[in-house]
Coordinates of C-alpha atoms in Angstrom, one line a residue:
M1 CA -25.6 55.5 -49.6
S2 CA -28.1 53.0 -48.2
F3 CA -28.1 49.2 -47.7
A4 CA -30.4 46.6 -49.1
E5 CA -29.7 44.2 -46.1
P6 CA -28.5 46.4 -43.3
A7 CA -28.6 43.5 -40.8
A8 CA -25.6 42.0 -42.6
L9 CA -23.5 44.9 -41.1
L10 CA -23.5 42.9 -37.9
L11 CA -21.1 40.6 -39.5
A12 CA -18.5 43.3 -39.1
L13 CA -18.5 42.6 -35.4
L14 CA -16.6 39.4 -36.2
A15 CA -13.6 41.6 -36.7
V16 CA -13.4 42.2 -32.9
P17 CA -12.8 38.5 -31.9
V18 CA -10.5 38.0 -34.9
G19 CA -8.4 41.0 -33.9
W20 CA -8.2 39.8 -30.3
V21 CA -7.2 36.3 -31.4
V22 CA -4.5 37.7 -33.7
L23 CA -3.0 39.9 -31.1
R24 CA -3.4 37.4 -28.2
F25 CA -2.0 34.4 -29.8
R26 CA 1.0 35.7 -31.7
P27 CA 4.0 33.3 -31.7
A28 CA 5.9 33.5 -28.4
G29 CA 9.4 34.9 -28.5
V30 CA 12.5 32.8 -27.8
E31 CA 13.7 33.0 -24.2
L32 CA 17.4 34.0 -23.9
P33 CA 19.5 34.0 -20.7
S34 CA 20.4 37.6 -21.2
L35 CA 19.3 40.4 -23.5
A36 CA 22.3 42.5 -22.9
G37 CA 23.8 41.7 -26.3
L38 CA 20.6 42.1 -28.2
R39 CA 19.4 45.5 -26.9
A40 CA 21.0 47.3 -29.8
L41 CA 19.2 45.1 -32.3
R42 CA 15.9 46.0 -33.8
P43 CA 13.5 43.7 -35.6
G44 CA 13.8 43.9 -39.4
P45 CA 10.9 44.8 -41.7
R46 CA 10.1 41.2 -42.4
V47 CA 9.8 40.4 -38.7
R48 CA 7.6 43.4 -38.1
L49 CA 5.4 42.6 -41.1
A50 CA 5.1 38.9 -40.1
R51 CA 3.9 40.1 -36.6
F52 CA 1.2 42.4 -37.8
L53 CA 0.2 40.9 -41.2
P54 CA -2.7 38.9 -39.7
L55 CA -4.3 42.2 -38.8
V56 CA -5.3 42.7 -42.4
R57 CA -8.1 40.2 -41.8
I58 CA -9.9 42.9 -39.7
P59 CA -10.5 45.4 -42.5
A60 CA -11.2 42.5 -44.9
I61 CA -14.0 41.2 -42.6
V62 CA -15.4 44.8 -42.3
L63 CA -15.3 45.2 -46.1
L64 CA -17.0 41.9 -46.7
A65 CA -19.7 42.7 -44.2
I66 CA -20.4 45.9 -45.9
A67 CA -20.6 44.1 -49.3
A68 CA -23.0 41.6 -47.8
A69 CA -25.3 44.4 -46.7
G70 CA -25.8 45.5 -50.3
P71 CA -24.5 49.0 -50.4
R72 CA -26.2 51.1 -53.0
V73 CA -26.6 54.6 -54.3
G74 CA -30.0 55.7 -55.4
D75 CA -31.0 58.3 -57.9
A76 CA -33.7 60.3 -56.1
N77 CA -35.0 61.8 -59.4
A78 CA -35.5 58.4 -61.0
V79 CA -39.1 57.3 -61.4
I80 CA -40.1 53.8 -62.5
P81 CA -43.6 54.0 -63.8
A82 CA -46.3 51.5 -62.9
D83 CA -47.9 49.4 -65.6
G84 CA -49.2 51.7 -68.3
I85 CA -51.9 51.2 -70.9
D86 CA -51.9 48.5 -73.6
I87 CA -53.3 49.8 -76.9
A88 CA -54.0 48.0 -80.1
L89 CA -54.2 50.2 -83.2
A90 CA -56.5 48.5 -85.8
I91 CA -56.1 50.3 -89.2
D92 CA -58.2 49.8 -92.3
T93 CA -56.0 48.9 -95.3
S94 CA -58.7 48.3 -97.9
S95 CA -58.4 49.9 -101.3
S96 CA -60.7 52.8 -100.4
M97 CA -57.9 54.1 -98.1
D98 CA -56.2 55.2 -101.3
A99 CA -58.7 58.0 -101.8
L100 CA -57.5 61.5 -101.2
L101 CA -58.0 63.0 -97.8
A102 CA -55.9 66.1 -98.5
S103 CA -55.3 67.9 -101.8
S104 CA -52.6 65.4 -102.8
R105 CA -52.4 62.9 -100.0
T106 CA -54.3 59.6 -99.6
R107 CA -56.1 58.5 -96.5
I108 CA -53.6 55.8 -95.8
A109 CA -50.7 58.3 -96.1
V110 CA -52.3 60.8 -93.7
T111 CA -53.2 58.0 -91.3
R112 CA -49.6 56.8 -91.3
D113 CA -48.3 60.2 -90.3
V114 CA -50.9 60.8 -87.7
V115 CA -50.5 57.4 -86.1
R116 CA -46.7 57.8 -86.0
E117 CA -47.1 61.1 -84.2
F118 CA -49.6 59.5 -81.8
I119 CA -47.1 56.8 -80.9
R120 CA -44.3 59.4 -80.4
G121 CA -46.6 61.1 -77.8
R122 CA -47.1 58.0 -75.7
E123 CA -45.0 57.1 -72.7
N124 CA -44.8 53.8 -70.9
D125 CA -47.7 52.4 -72.9
R126 CA -47.3 49.2 -74.9
I127 CA -48.8 49.6 -78.4
G128 CA -49.6 46.9 -81.0
V129 CA -50.6 47.3 -84.6
V130 CA -53.3 45.4 -86.5
A131 CA -54.2 45.8 -90.2
F132 CA -57.5 44.7 -91.7
A133 CA -59.3 44.6 -95.0
S134 CA -61.4 41.5 -95.8
T135 CA -59.3 39.7 -93.2
S136 CA -57.0 40.9 -90.4
V137 CA -53.3 40.4 -89.4
A138 CA -51.2 41.5 -86.4
L139 CA -48.3 43.5 -87.6
S140 CA -46.7 44.1 -84.2
P141 CA -47.6 42.8 -80.7
P142 CA -47.9 45.3 -77.9
T143 CA -44.4 46.7 -77.3
L144 CA -42.6 49.7 -75.8
D145 CA -40.2 49.7 -78.7
Y146 CA -41.6 52.8 -80.3
R147 CA -38.8 52.9 -82.9
A148 CA -39.8 49.5 -84.2
L149 CA -43.5 50.6 -84.3
D150 CA -42.6 53.6 -86.3
T151 CA -41.0 51.4 -88.9
V152 CA -44.1 49.2 -89.0
I153 CA -46.4 52.1 -89.5
A154 CA -44.1 53.8 -92.0
D155 CA -44.3 50.7 -94.2
L156 CA -48.1 50.4 -94.0
E157 CA -49.8 50.3 -97.4
T158 CA -53.1 49.1 -98.9
G159 CA -53.4 46.1 -101.1
F160 CA -51.4 43.5 -99.2
L161 CA -54.6 41.9 -97.8
P162 CA -57.6 40.8 -99.9
D163 CA -59.9 43.8 -100.4
G164 CA -62.9 44.3 -98.2
T165 CA -63.8 45.8 -94.8
A166 CA -64.1 43.3 -92.0
I167 CA -64.5 45.6 -89.0
G168 CA -65.4 42.6 -86.7
L169 CA -62.1 40.9 -87.5
G170 CA -60.2 44.1 -87.0
I171 CA -61.6 44.4 -83.6
S172 CA -61.2 40.8 -82.7
E173 CA -57.5 40.8 -83.8
G174 CA -56.9 43.7 -81.5
L175 CA -58.7 42.0 -78.6
N176 CA -56.8 38.9 -79.1
M177 CA -53.6 40.9 -78.9
L178 CA -54.7 42.4 -75.5
R179 CA -56.7 39.6 -73.9
D180 CA -53.8 38.3 -71.8
S181 CA -52.3 41.7 -71.0
P182 CA -51.8 42.4 -67.3
A183 CA -52.2 46.2 -67.9
A184 CA -54.7 48.0 -65.8
S185 CA -56.2 49.7 -68.8
R186 CA -56.6 48.3 -72.4
A187 CA -58.1 49.8 -75.5
V188 CA -58.5 49.1 -79.2
I189 CA -58.5 52.1 -81.5
L190 CA -60.0 51.2 -84.8
L191 CA -59.8 53.4 -87.9
T192 CA -61.9 52.7 -91.0
D193 CA -63.3 54.6 -94.0
G194 CA -66.0 52.1 -95.0
Q195 CA -68.8 49.9 -93.8
H196 CA -68.5 46.3 -92.6
N197 CA -69.1 44.2 -95.7
E198 CA -67.7 40.8 -94.9
P199 CA -69.7 37.7 -93.8
S200 CA -67.1 36.9 -91.1
L201 CA -67.3 37.9 -87.4
S202 CA -69.8 40.8 -87.0
P203 CA -68.8 44.0 -85.3
E204 CA -71.5 43.4 -82.7
D205 CA -70.2 40.0 -81.8
A206 CA -66.7 41.4 -81.6
T207 CA -68.0 44.1 -79.3
D208 CA -69.6 41.5 -77.0
L209 CA -66.1 39.9 -76.7
A210 CA -64.6 43.3 -75.9
I211 CA -67.2 43.8 -73.1
A212 CA -66.4 40.4 -71.7
L213 CA -62.7 41.2 -71.7
R214 CA -63.2 44.7 -70.3
I215 CA -61.4 46.3 -73.2
R216 CA -62.6 49.7 -74.5
L217 CA -63.1 50.4 -78.1
Y218 CA -62.5 53.8 -79.8
T219 CA -63.7 54.0 -83.4
I220 CA -62.6 56.6 -86.0
G221 CA -64.5 57.1 -89.2
V222 CA -62.4 58.7 -92.0
V223 CA -64.6 60.5 -94.6
T224 CA -64.0 62.8 -97.5
P225 CA -67.0 65.0 -98.2
G226 CA -67.6 65.6 -101.9
R227 CA -65.0 63.0 -103.0
G228 CA -65.3 59.5 -104.3
G229 CA -63.2 56.6 -103.2
G230 CA -65.4 54.3 -101.2
A231 CA -68.6 54.0 -99.2
E232 CA -69.2 56.3 -96.3
V233 CA -68.7 54.9 -92.8
D234 CA -71.5 53.5 -90.8
A235 CA -71.4 56.1 -88.1
A236 CA -74.3 54.7 -86.2
L237 CA -72.7 51.3 -85.9
L238 CA -69.3 52.7 -84.9
T239 CA -70.9 54.9 -82.3
E240 CA -72.8 52.0 -80.8
I241 CA -70.0 49.6 -80.5
A242 CA -67.7 52.2 -79.0
E243 CA -70.2 53.4 -76.4
R244 CA -71.1 49.9 -75.4
T245 CA -67.5 49.4 -74.1
G246 CA -67.1 52.8 -72.6
G247 CA -65.3 54.3 -75.5
R248 CA -66.3 56.9 -78.1
Y249 CA -66.7 57.4 -81.9
F250 CA -64.9 60.1 -83.7
E251 CA -65.1 61.3 -87.3
A252 CA -62.5 63.1 -89.4
D253 CA -62.5 64.5 -92.9
T254 CA -59.2 66.4 -92.9
P255 CA -55.6 65.6 -91.7
E256 CA -55.9 68.2 -89.0
E257 CA -59.1 66.6 -87.7
L258 CA -57.7 63.2 -87.7
A259 CA -54.6 64.4 -85.8
A260 CA -57.0 66.0 -83.3
V261 CA -59.0 62.8 -82.9
Y262 CA -55.9 60.8 -82.0
E263 CA -54.7 63.5 -79.6
E264 CA -58.1 63.5 -77.9
I265 CA -58.1 59.7 -77.5
G266 CA -54.6 60.0 -76.2
S267 CA -55.8 62.4 -73.5
L268 CA -58.7 60.1 -72.6
E269 CA -56.3 57.1 -72.3
K270 CA -53.7 58.5 -70.0
S271 CA -52.3 56.1 -67.5
S272 CA -55.0 56.2 -64.9
V273 CA -53.1 53.8 -62.6
G274 CA -50.7 56.6 -61.8
R275 CA -47.0 56.1 -61.0
E276 CA -45.1 54.4 -58.3
R277 CA -42.0 56.1 -57.1
F278 CA -38.9 54.1 -56.5
E279 CA -35.3 54.9 -56.4
R280 CA -33.2 53.3 -59.1
F281 CA -30.2 51.9 -57.4
T282 CA -26.6 51.4 -58.4
Y283 CA -25.1 48.6 -56.3
L284 CA -21.6 49.0 -54.9
A285 CA -20.8 45.6 -53.5
P286 CA -17.9 44.9 -55.9
W287 CA -16.1 48.1 -54.6
F288 CA -15.9 46.4 -51.2
V289 CA -15.4 42.8 -52.2
I290 CA -12.4 43.5 -54.5
P291 CA -10.2 45.3 -51.8
A292 CA -11.2 42.6 -49.2
A293 CA -10.1 39.9 -51.5
A294 CA -6.9 41.8 -52.3
L295 CA -6.1 42.0 -48.6
L296 CA -6.7 38.3 -47.9
L297 CA -4.9 37.2 -51.1
G298 CA -2.0 39.5 -50.3
E299 CA -1.6 37.9 -46.8
I300 CA -1.6 34.5 -48.4
A301 CA 0.9 35.5 -51.0
L302 CA 3.3 37.1 -48.6
R303 CA 3.2 34.1 -46.2
G304 CA 3.9 31.8 -49.1
S305 CA 6.8 33.7 -50.5
W306 CA 8.7 36.6 -48.8
L307 CA 7.8 35.6 -45.2
R308 CA 8.0 31.8 -45.7
R309 CA 11.4 31.4 -44.0
L310 CA 10.2 33.3 -40.9
S311 CA 7.3 31.1 -40.4
A312 CA 9.3 27.9 -41.0

């Protein structure tokens, strides 16, 4: 056990003068001309209790002093992490994501599973989710509630946004999600299977904003060699915008490769700020306040009831 405010233990020294006052100034006895007839008499229990009852103030003061010092028990194995990484996952939900990536699974379905597994592998990192097609929308702000994120990703489908591929808006939505984050490290992971084809914010301009905000971009191109379902990704553009921010471009054409890409990004984006070790404390003050209060209230109750006639 340790104390948050050990100096408060000095208050226990007040018990010394209190005890001295109680013992020194007890009510004087009645003077009698002779004690010969009273020698056989002994004081009853109420008399003895009334004499020593004020002494309960001494342990009460000691208990209150201990409570004021903030007694606590720490778990030496508890580690409270420092601020982790904030990540925005920007996912292409255009109609081309309905093309097959595996023998019977669409790109969006495989992406859902891989991203959910990626989230399960994170720890102490806040993650947000962005969907984009011809426009973009934030589906979840950065959060540590991985269970809620899992539900968001599990429900992700194509077709709920107007069709198109606005990579610039996907990036900017993720940046806007992270711009006020106090995290030491921030990253946008953008996945797409097509080329930017919207007249809105260009990927290059969005990248300039990422550089200004010191947020890294990781880009993932999902392709299916030999299959239809959409234009190939602009690998040169995705490589350029990622590397300009200190990130990287990855390409995947199988579910296994896509899973490996997210795993590699996860290894690159480990919490570089490390961990701060603290003890997690359970505070014990109530265990000292309650008996102290019981002692003081007990004294008051006895003086107001059973011992009233003696003090009258």
